[in-house]
PDB file of C-alpha atoms and ligand atoms in Angstrom:
ATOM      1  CA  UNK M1172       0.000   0.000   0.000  1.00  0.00           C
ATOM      2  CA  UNK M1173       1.511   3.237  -1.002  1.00  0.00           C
ATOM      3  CA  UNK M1174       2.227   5.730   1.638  1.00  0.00           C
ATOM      4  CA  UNK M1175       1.762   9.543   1.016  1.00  0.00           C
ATOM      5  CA  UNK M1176       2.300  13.114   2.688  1.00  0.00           C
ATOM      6  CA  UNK M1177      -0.140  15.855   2.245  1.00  0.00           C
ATOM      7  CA  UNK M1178       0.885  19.524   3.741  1.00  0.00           C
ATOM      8  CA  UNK M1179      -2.316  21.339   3.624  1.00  0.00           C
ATOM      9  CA  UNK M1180      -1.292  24.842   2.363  1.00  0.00           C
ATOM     10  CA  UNK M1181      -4.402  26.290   2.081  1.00  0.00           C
ATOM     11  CA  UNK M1182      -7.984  24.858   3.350  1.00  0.00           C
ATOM     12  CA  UNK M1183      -8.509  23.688  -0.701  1.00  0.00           C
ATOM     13  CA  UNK M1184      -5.189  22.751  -1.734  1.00  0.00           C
ATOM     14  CA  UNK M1185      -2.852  20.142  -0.856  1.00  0.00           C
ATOM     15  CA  UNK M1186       0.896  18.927  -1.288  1.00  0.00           C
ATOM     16  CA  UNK M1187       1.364  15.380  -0.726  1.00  0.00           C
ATOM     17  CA  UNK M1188       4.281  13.635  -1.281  1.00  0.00           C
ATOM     18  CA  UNK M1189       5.189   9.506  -1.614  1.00  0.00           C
ATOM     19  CA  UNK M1190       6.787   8.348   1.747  1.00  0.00           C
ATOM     20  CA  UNK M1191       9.668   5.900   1.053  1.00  0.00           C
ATOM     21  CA  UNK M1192       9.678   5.336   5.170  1.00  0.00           C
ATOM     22  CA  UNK M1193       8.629   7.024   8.073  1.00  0.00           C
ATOM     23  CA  UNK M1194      11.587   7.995  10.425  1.00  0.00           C
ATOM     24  CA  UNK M1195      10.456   9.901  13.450  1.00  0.00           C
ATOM     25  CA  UNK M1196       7.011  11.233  14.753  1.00  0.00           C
ATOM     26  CA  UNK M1197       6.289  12.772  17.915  1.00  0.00           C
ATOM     27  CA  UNK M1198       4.781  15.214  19.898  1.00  0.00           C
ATOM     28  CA  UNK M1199       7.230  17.508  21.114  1.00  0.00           C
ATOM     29  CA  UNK M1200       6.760  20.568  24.192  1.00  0.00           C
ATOM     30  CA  UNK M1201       5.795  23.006  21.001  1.00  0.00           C
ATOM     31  CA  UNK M1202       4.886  21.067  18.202  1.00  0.00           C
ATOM     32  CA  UNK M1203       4.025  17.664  16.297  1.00  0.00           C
ATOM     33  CA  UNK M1204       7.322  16.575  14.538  1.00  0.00           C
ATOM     34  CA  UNK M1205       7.496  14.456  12.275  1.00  0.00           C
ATOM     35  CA  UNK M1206      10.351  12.863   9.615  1.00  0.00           C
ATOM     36  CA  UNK M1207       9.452  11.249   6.319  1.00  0.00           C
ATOM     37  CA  UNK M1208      11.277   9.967   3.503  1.00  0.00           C
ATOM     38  CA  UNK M1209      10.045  11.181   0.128  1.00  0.00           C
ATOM     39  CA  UNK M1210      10.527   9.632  -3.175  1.00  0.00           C
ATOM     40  CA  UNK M1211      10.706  13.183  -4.574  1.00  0.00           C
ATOM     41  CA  UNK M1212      12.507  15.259  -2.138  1.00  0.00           C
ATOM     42  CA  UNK M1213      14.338  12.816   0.372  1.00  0.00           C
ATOM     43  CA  UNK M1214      14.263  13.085   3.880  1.00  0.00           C
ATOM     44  CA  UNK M1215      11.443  15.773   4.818  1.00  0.00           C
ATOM     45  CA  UNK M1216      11.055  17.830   8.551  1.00  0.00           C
ATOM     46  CA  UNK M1217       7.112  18.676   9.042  1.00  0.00           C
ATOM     47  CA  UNK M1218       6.280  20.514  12.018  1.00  0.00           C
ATOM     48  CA  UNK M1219       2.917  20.875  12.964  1.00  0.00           C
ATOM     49  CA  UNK M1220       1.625  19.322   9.300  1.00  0.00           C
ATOM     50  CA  UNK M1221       3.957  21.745   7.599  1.00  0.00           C
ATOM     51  CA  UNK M1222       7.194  21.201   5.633  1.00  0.00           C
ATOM     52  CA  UNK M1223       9.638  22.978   7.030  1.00  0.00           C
ATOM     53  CA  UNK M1224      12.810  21.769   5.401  1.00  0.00           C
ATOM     54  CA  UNK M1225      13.830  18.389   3.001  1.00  0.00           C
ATOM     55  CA  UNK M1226      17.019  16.893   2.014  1.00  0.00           C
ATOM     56  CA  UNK M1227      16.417  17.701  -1.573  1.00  0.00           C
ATOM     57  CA  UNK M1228      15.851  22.055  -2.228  1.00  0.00           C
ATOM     58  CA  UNK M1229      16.821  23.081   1.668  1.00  0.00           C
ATOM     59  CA  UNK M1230      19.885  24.533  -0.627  1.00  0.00           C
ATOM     60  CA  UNK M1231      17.644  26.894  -1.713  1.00  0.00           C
ATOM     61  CA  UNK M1232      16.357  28.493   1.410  1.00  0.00           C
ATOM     62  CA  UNK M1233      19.087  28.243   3.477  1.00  0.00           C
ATOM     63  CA  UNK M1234      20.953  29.944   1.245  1.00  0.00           C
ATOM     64  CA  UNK M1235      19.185  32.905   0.523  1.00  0.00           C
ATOM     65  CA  UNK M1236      18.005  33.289   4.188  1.00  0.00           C
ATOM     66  CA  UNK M1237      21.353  34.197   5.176  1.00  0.00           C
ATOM     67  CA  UNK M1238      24.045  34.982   2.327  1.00  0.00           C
ATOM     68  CA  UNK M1239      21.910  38.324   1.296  1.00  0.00           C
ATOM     69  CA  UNK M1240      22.679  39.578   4.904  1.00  0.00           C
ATOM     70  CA  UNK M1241      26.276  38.007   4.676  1.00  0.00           C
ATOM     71  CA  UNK M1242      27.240  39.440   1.413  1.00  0.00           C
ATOM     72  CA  UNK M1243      26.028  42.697   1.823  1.00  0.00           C
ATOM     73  CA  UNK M1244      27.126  43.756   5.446  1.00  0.00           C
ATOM     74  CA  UNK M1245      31.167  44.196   5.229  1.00  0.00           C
ATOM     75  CA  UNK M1246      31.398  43.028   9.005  1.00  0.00           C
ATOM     76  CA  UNK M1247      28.789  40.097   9.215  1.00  0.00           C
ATOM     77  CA  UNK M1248      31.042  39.095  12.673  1.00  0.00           C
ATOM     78  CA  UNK M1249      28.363  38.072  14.785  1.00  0.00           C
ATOM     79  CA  UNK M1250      25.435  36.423  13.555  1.00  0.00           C
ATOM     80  CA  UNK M1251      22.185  35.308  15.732  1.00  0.00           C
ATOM     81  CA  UNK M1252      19.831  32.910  14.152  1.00  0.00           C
ATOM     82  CA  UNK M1253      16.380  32.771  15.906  1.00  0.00           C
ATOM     83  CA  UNK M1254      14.528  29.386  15.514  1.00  0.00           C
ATOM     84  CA  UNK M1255      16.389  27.506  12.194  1.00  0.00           C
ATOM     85  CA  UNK M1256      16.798  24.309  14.722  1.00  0.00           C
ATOM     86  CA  UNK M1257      17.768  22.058  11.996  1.00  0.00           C
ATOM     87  CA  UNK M1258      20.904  23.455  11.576  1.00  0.00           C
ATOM     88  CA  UNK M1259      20.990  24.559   7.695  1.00  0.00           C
ATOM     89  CA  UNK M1260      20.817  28.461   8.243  1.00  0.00           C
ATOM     90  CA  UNK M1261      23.824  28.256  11.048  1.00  0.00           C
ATOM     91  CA  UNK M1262      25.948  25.875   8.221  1.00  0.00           C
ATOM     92  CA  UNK M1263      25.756  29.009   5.882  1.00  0.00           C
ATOM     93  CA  UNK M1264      26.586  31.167   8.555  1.00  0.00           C
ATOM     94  CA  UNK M1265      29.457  29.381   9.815  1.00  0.00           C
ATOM     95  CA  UNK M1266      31.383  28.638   6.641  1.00  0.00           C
ATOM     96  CA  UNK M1267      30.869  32.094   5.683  1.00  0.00           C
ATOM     97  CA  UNK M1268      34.595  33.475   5.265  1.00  0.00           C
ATOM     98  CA  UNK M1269      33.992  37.178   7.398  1.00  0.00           C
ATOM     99  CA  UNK M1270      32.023  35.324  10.342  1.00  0.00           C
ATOM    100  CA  UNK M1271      33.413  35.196  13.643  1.00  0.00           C
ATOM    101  CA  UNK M1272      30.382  33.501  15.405  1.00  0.00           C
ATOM    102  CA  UNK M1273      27.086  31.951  14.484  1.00  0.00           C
ATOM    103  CA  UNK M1274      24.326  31.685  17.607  1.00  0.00           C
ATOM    104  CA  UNK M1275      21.416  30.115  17.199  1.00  0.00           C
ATOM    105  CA  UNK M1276      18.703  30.109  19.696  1.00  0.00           C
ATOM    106  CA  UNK M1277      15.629  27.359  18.874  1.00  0.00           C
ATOM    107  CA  UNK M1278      12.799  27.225  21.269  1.00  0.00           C
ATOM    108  CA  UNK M1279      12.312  22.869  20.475  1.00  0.00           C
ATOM    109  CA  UNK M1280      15.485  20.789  21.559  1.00  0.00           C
ATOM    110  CA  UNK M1281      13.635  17.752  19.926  1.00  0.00           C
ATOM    111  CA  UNK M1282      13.869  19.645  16.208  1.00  0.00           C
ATOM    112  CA  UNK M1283      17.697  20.078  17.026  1.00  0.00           C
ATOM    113  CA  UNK M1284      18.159  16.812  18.354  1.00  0.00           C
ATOM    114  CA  UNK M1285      16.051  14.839  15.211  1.00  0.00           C
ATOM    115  CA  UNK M1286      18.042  16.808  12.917  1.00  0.00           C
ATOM    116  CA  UNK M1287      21.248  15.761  14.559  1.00  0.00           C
ATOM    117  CA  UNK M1288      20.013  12.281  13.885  1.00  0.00           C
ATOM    118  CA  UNK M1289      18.214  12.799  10.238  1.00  0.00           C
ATOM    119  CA  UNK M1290      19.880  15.787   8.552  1.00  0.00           C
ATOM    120  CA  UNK M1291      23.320  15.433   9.106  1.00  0.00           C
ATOM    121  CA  UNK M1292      24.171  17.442   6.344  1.00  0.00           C
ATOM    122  CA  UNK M1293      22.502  20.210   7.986  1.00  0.00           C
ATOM    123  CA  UNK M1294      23.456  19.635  11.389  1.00  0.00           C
ATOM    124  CA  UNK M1295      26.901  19.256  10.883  1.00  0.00           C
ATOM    125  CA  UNK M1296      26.705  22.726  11.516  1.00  0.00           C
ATOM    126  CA  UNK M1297      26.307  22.554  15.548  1.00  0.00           C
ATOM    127  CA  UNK M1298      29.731  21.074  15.565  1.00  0.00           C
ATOM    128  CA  UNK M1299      31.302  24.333  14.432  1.00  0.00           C
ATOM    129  CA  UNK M1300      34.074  25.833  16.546  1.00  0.00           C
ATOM    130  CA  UNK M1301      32.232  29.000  15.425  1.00  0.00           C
ATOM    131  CA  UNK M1302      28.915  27.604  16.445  1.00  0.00           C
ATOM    132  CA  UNK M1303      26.807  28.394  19.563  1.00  0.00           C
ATOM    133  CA  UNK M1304      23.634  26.186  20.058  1.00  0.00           C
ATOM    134  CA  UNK M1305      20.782  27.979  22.894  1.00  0.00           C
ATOM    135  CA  UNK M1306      18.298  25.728  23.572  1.00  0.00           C
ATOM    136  CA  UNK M1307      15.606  29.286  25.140  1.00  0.00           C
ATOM    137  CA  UNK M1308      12.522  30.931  23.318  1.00  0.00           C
ATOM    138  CA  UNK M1309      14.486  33.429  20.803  1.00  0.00           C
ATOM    139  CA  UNK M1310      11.794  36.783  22.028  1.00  0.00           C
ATOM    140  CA  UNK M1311      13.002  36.379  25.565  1.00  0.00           C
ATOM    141  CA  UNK M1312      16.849  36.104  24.339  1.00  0.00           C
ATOM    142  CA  UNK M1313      16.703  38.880  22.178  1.00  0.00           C
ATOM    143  CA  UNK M1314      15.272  41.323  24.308  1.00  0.00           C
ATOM    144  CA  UNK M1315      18.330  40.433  26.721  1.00  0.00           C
ATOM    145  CA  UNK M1316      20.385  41.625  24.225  1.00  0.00           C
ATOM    146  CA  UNK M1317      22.182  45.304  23.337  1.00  0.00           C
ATOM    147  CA  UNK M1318      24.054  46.185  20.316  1.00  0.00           C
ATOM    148  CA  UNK M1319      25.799  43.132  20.155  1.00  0.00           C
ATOM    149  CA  UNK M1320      24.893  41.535  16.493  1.00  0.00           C
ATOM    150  CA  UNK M1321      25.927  42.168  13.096  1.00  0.00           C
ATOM    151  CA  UNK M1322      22.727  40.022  11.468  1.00  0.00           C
ATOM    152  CA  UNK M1323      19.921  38.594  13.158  1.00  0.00           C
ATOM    153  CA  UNK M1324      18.316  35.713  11.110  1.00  0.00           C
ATOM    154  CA  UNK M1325      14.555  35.101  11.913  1.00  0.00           C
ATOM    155  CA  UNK M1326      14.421  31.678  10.615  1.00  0.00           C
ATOM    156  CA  UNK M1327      11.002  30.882  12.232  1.00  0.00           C
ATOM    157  CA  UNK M1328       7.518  28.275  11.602  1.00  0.00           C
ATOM    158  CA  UNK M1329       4.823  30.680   9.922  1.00  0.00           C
ATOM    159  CA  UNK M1330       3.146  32.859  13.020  1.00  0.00           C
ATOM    160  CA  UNK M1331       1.448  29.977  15.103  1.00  0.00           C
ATOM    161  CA  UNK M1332       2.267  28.983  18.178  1.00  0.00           C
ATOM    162  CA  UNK M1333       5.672  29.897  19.441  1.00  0.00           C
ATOM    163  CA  UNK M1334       6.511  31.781  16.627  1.00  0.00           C
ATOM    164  CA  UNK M1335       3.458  34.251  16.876  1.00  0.00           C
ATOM    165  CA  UNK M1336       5.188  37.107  18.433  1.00  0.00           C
ATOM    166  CA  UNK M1337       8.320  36.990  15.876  1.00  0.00           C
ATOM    167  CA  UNK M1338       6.168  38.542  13.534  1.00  0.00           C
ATOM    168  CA  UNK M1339       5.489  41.211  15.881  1.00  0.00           C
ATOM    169  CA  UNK M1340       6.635  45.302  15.438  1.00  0.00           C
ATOM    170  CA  UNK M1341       7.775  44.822  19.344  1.00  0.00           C
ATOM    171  CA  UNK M1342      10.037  42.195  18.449  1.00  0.00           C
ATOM    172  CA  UNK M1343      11.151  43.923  15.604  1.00  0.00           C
ATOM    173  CA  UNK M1344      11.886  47.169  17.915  1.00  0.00           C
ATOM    174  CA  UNK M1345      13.858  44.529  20.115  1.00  0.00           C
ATOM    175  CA  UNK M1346      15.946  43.257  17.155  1.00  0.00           C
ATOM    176  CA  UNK M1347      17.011  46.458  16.372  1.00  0.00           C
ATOM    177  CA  UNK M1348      18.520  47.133  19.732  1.00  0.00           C
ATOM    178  CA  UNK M1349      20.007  44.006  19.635  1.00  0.00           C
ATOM    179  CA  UNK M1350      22.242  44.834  16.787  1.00  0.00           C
ATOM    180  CA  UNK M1351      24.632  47.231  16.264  1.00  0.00           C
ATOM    181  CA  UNK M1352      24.725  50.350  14.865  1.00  0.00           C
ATOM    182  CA  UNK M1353      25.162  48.949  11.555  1.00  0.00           C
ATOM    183  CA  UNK M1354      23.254  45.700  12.087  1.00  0.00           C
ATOM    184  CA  UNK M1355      21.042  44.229   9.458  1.00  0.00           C
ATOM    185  CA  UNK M1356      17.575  41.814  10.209  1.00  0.00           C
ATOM    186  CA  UNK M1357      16.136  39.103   7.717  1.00  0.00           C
ATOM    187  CA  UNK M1358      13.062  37.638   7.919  1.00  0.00           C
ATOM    188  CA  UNK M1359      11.682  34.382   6.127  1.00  0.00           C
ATOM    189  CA  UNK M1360       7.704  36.319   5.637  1.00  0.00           C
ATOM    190  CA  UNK M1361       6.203  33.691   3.672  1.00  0.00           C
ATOM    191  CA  UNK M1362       4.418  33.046   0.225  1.00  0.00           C
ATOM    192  CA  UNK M1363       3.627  36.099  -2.448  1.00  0.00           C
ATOM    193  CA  UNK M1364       0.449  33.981  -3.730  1.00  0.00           C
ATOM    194  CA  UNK M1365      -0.951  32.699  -0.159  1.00  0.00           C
ATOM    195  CA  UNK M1366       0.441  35.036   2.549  1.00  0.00           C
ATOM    196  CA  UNK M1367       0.025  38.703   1.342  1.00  0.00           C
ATOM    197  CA  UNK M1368      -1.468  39.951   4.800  1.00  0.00           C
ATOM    198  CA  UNK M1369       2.212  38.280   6.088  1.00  0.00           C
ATOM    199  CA  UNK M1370       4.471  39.819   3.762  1.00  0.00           C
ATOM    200  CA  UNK M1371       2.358  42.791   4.808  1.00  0.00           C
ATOM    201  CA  UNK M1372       2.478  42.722   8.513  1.00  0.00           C
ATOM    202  CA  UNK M1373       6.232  41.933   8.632  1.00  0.00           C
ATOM    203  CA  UNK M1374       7.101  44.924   5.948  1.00  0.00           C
ATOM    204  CA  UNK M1375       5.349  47.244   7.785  1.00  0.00           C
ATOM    205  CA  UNK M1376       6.415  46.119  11.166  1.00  0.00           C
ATOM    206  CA  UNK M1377      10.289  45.999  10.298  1.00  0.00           C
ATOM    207  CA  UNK M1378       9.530  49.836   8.524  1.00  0.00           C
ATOM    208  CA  UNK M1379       8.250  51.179  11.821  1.00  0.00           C
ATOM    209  CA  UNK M1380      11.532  50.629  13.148  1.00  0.00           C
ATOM    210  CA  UNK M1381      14.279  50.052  10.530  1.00  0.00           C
ATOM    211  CA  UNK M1382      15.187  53.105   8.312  1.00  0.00           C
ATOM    212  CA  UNK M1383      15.503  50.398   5.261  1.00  0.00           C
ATOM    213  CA  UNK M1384      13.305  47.870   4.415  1.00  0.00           C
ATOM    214  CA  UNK M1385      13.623  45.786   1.499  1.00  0.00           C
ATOM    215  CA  UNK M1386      11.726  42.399   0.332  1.00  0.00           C
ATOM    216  CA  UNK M1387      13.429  39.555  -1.919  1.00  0.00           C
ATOM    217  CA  UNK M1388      12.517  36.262  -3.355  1.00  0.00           C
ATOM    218  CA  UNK M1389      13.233  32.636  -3.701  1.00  0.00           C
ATOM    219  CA  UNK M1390      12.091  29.515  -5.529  1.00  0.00           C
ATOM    220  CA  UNK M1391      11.404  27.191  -3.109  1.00  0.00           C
ATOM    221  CA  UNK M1392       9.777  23.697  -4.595  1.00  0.00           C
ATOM    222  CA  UNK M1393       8.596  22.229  -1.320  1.00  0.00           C
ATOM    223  CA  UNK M1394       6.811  25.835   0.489  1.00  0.00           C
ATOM    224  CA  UNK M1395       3.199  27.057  -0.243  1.00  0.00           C
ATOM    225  CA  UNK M1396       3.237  28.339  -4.125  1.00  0.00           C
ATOM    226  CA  UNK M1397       6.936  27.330  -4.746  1.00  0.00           C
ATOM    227  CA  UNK M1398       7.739  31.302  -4.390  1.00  0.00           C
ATOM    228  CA  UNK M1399       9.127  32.528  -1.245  1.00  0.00           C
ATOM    229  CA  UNK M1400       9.672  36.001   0.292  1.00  0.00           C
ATOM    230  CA  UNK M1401      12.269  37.444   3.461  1.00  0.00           C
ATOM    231  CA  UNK M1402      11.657  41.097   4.514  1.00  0.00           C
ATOM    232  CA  UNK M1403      15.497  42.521   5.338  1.00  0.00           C
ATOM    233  CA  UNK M1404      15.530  45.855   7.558  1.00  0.00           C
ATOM    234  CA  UNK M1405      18.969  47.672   7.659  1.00  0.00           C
ATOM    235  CA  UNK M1406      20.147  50.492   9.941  1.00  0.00           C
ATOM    236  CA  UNK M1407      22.674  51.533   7.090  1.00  0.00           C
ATOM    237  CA  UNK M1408      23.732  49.185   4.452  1.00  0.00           C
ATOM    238  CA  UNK M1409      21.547  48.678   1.664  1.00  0.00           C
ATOM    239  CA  UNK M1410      20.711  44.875   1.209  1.00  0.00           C
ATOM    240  CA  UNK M1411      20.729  44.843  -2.601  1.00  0.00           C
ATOM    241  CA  UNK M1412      24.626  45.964  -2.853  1.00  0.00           C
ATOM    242  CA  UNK M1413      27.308  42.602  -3.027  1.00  0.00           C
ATOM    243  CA  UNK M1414      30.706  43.484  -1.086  1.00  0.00           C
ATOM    244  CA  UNK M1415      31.174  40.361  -0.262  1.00  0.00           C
ATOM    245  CA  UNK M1416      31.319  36.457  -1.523  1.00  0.00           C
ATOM    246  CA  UNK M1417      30.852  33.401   0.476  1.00  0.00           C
ATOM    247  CA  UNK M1418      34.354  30.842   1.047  1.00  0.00           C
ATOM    248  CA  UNK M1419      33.233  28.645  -2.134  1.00  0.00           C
ATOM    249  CA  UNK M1420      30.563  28.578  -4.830  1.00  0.00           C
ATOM    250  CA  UNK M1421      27.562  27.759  -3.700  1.00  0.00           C
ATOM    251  CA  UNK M1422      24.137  26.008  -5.547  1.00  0.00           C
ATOM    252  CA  UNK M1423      22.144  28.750  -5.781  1.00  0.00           C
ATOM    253  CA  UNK M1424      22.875  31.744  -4.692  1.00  0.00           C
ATOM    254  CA  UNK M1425      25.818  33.627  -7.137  1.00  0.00           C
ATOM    255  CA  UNK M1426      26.428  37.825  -6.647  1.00  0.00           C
ATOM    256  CA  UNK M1427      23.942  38.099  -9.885  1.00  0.00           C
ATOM    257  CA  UNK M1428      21.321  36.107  -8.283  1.00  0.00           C
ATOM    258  CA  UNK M1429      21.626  38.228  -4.957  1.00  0.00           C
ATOM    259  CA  UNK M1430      20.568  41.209  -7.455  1.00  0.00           C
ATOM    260  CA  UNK M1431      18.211  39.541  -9.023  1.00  0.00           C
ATOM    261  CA  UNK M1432      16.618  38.432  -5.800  1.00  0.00           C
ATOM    262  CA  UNK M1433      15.528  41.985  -5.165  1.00  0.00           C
ATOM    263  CA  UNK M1434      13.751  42.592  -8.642  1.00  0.00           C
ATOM    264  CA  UNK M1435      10.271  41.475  -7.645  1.00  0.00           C
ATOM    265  CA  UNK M1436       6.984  40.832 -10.052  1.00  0.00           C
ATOM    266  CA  UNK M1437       4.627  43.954 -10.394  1.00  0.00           C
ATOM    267  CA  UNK M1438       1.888  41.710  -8.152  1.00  0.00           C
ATOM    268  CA  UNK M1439       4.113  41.791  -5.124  1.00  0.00           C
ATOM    269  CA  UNK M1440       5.548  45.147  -5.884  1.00  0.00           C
ATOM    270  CA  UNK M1441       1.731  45.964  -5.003  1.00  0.00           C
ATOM    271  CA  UNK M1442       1.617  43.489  -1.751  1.00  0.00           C
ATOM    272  CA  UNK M1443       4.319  46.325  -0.439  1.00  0.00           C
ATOM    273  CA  UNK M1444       2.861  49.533  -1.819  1.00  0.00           C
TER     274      UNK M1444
HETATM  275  N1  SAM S2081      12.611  27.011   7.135  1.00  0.00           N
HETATM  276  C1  SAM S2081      11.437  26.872   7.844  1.00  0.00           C
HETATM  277  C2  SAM S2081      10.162  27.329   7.204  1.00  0.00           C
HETATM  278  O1  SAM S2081      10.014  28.489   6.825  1.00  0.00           O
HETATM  279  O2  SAM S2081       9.293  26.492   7.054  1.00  0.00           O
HETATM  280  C3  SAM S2081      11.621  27.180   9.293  1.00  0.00           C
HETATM  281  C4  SAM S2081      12.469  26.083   9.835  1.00  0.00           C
HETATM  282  S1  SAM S2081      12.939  26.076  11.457  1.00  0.00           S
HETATM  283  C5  SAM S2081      12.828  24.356  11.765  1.00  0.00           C
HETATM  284  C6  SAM S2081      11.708  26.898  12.402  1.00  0.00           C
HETATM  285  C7  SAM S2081      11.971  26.755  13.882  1.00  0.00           C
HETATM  286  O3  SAM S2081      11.546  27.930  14.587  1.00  0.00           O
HETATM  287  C8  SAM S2081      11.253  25.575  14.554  1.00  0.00           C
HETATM  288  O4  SAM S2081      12.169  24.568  14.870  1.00  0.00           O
HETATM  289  C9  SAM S2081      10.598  26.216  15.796  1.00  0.00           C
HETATM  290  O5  SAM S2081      10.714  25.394  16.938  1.00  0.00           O
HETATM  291  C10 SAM S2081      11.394  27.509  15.932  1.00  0.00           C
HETATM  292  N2  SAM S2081      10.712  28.550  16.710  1.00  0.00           N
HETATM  293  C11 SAM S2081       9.411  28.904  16.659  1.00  0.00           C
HETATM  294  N3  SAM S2081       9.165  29.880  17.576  1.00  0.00           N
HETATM  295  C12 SAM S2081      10.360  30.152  18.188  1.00  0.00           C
HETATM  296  C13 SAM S2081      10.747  31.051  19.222  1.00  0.00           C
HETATM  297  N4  SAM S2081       9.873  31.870  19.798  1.00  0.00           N
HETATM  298  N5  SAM S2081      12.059  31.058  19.601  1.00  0.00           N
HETATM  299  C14 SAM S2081      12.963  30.219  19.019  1.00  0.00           C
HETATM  300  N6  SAM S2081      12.644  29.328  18.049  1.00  0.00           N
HETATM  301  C15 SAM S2081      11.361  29.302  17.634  1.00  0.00           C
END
């Protein structure tokens, strides 16, 4: 009997994916976790019902979640990730050439410890010299925290949960006094095509207290529409110029492609007035 998959992006459409074998499933503190493999896309991370990362196009976000920030700050020394618990954001951050020290802070020990056993090639990261793994809830870290960061990453689940008050102008206000005078903030804010009042709330929260704000895009196969937006507020470096470039090629992001990223379709244009 086949097995299959189905994220429920919307209430009327559905992504649902062939299970090779099912690896982990649990209830965790925060969240239902659970670990498929997929014909398609490989090993698969669903929190709640909701793919959050698979073995096959994590490249792809991962990348472009932190090497905007990375290439476009000249000092990207210290770098906070908030949430990201399977490790892929911090492995970009740590074998970026300029960065001194990658923290990450994840609310769910269970997603850090399943993707120690599942996702090794994303969790290889936690074994970084220049690594720092805080097991704490990322709103309550941050707002212990004074001009100390170069980036802060907000690699977070969409706002449910946990992960409600990441999306929140306070938090944003918090962030900014958490980095330094020069400090830059990325955001993952969700889908063009299903989240507009998202990409919305986040833009205008990060403009209330960020003199730059600037949205960019991503193909991502496996996340609601296949098209994904981060929100990037900057105290002083604009996010579209490259000064940097990361140790070693990567898959998908290139210096052109960081440009490019910041071009966006006349419909979303609109989403951000
Ligand atoms: N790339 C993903 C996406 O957009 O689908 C996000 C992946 S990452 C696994 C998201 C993580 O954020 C989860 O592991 C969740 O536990 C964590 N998280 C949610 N709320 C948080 C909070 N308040 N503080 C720290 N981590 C949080």
């Amino acid at each position: 009997m086949d097995l299959w998959v189905t994220e429920y992006q919307t209430p009327s459409l559905g992504f649902a994916c062939k299970v090779k074998e099912t690896l982990a499933v649990e209830q965790t503190p925060f969240q239902y976790l659970s670990i498929v493999d997929t014909e398609q896309f490989g090993r698969m991370l669903l929190l709640d019902g909701m793919v959050m990362t698979t073995e096959k196009d994590e490249f792809v976000y991962h990348e472009m979640i932190t090497q905007i920030a990375l290439n476009s700050h000249p000092r990207p020394e210290q770098v906070l990730i908030i949430g990201g618990g399977d490790g892929g954001a911090l492995r970009e951050v740590v074998n970026h050439p300029l960065v001194e020290k990658g923290t990450l802070v994840e609310i769910d020990a269970r997603v850090v410890e399943n993707s120690k056993i599942y996702f090794p090639e994303l969790s290889c990261s936690f074994q970084s010299p220049r690594a720092e793994v805080i097991i704490d809830d990322g709103i309550s870290y941050v707002k212990q925290q004074k001009d100390k960061f170069d980036i802060i990453i907000i690699d977070s689940t969409e706002p449910v949960g946990p992960a409600v008050q990441l999306f929140q102008p306070e938090f944003y206000q918090a962030v900014y006094e958490a980095l330094k005078e020069d400090g830059m903030l990325v955001a993952q804010s969700e889908s063009p095509f299903f989240n507009q009042d998202i990409i919305k709330m986040v833009n205008e929260g990060v403009k209330m207290v960020f003199p730059l704000t600037k949205l960019y895009l991503a193909a991502v196969p496996t996340y609601p529409s296949g098209l994904w937006s981060f929100t990037v507020g900057s105290k002083k470096h604009d996010p579209e110029l490259v000064v940097n470039k990361p140790q070693k090629p990567l898959k998908y992001y290139t210096s052109e492609i960081h440009q490019a990223a910041f071009k966006l379709p006349a419909f979303v244009g609109e989403i951000i007035g």
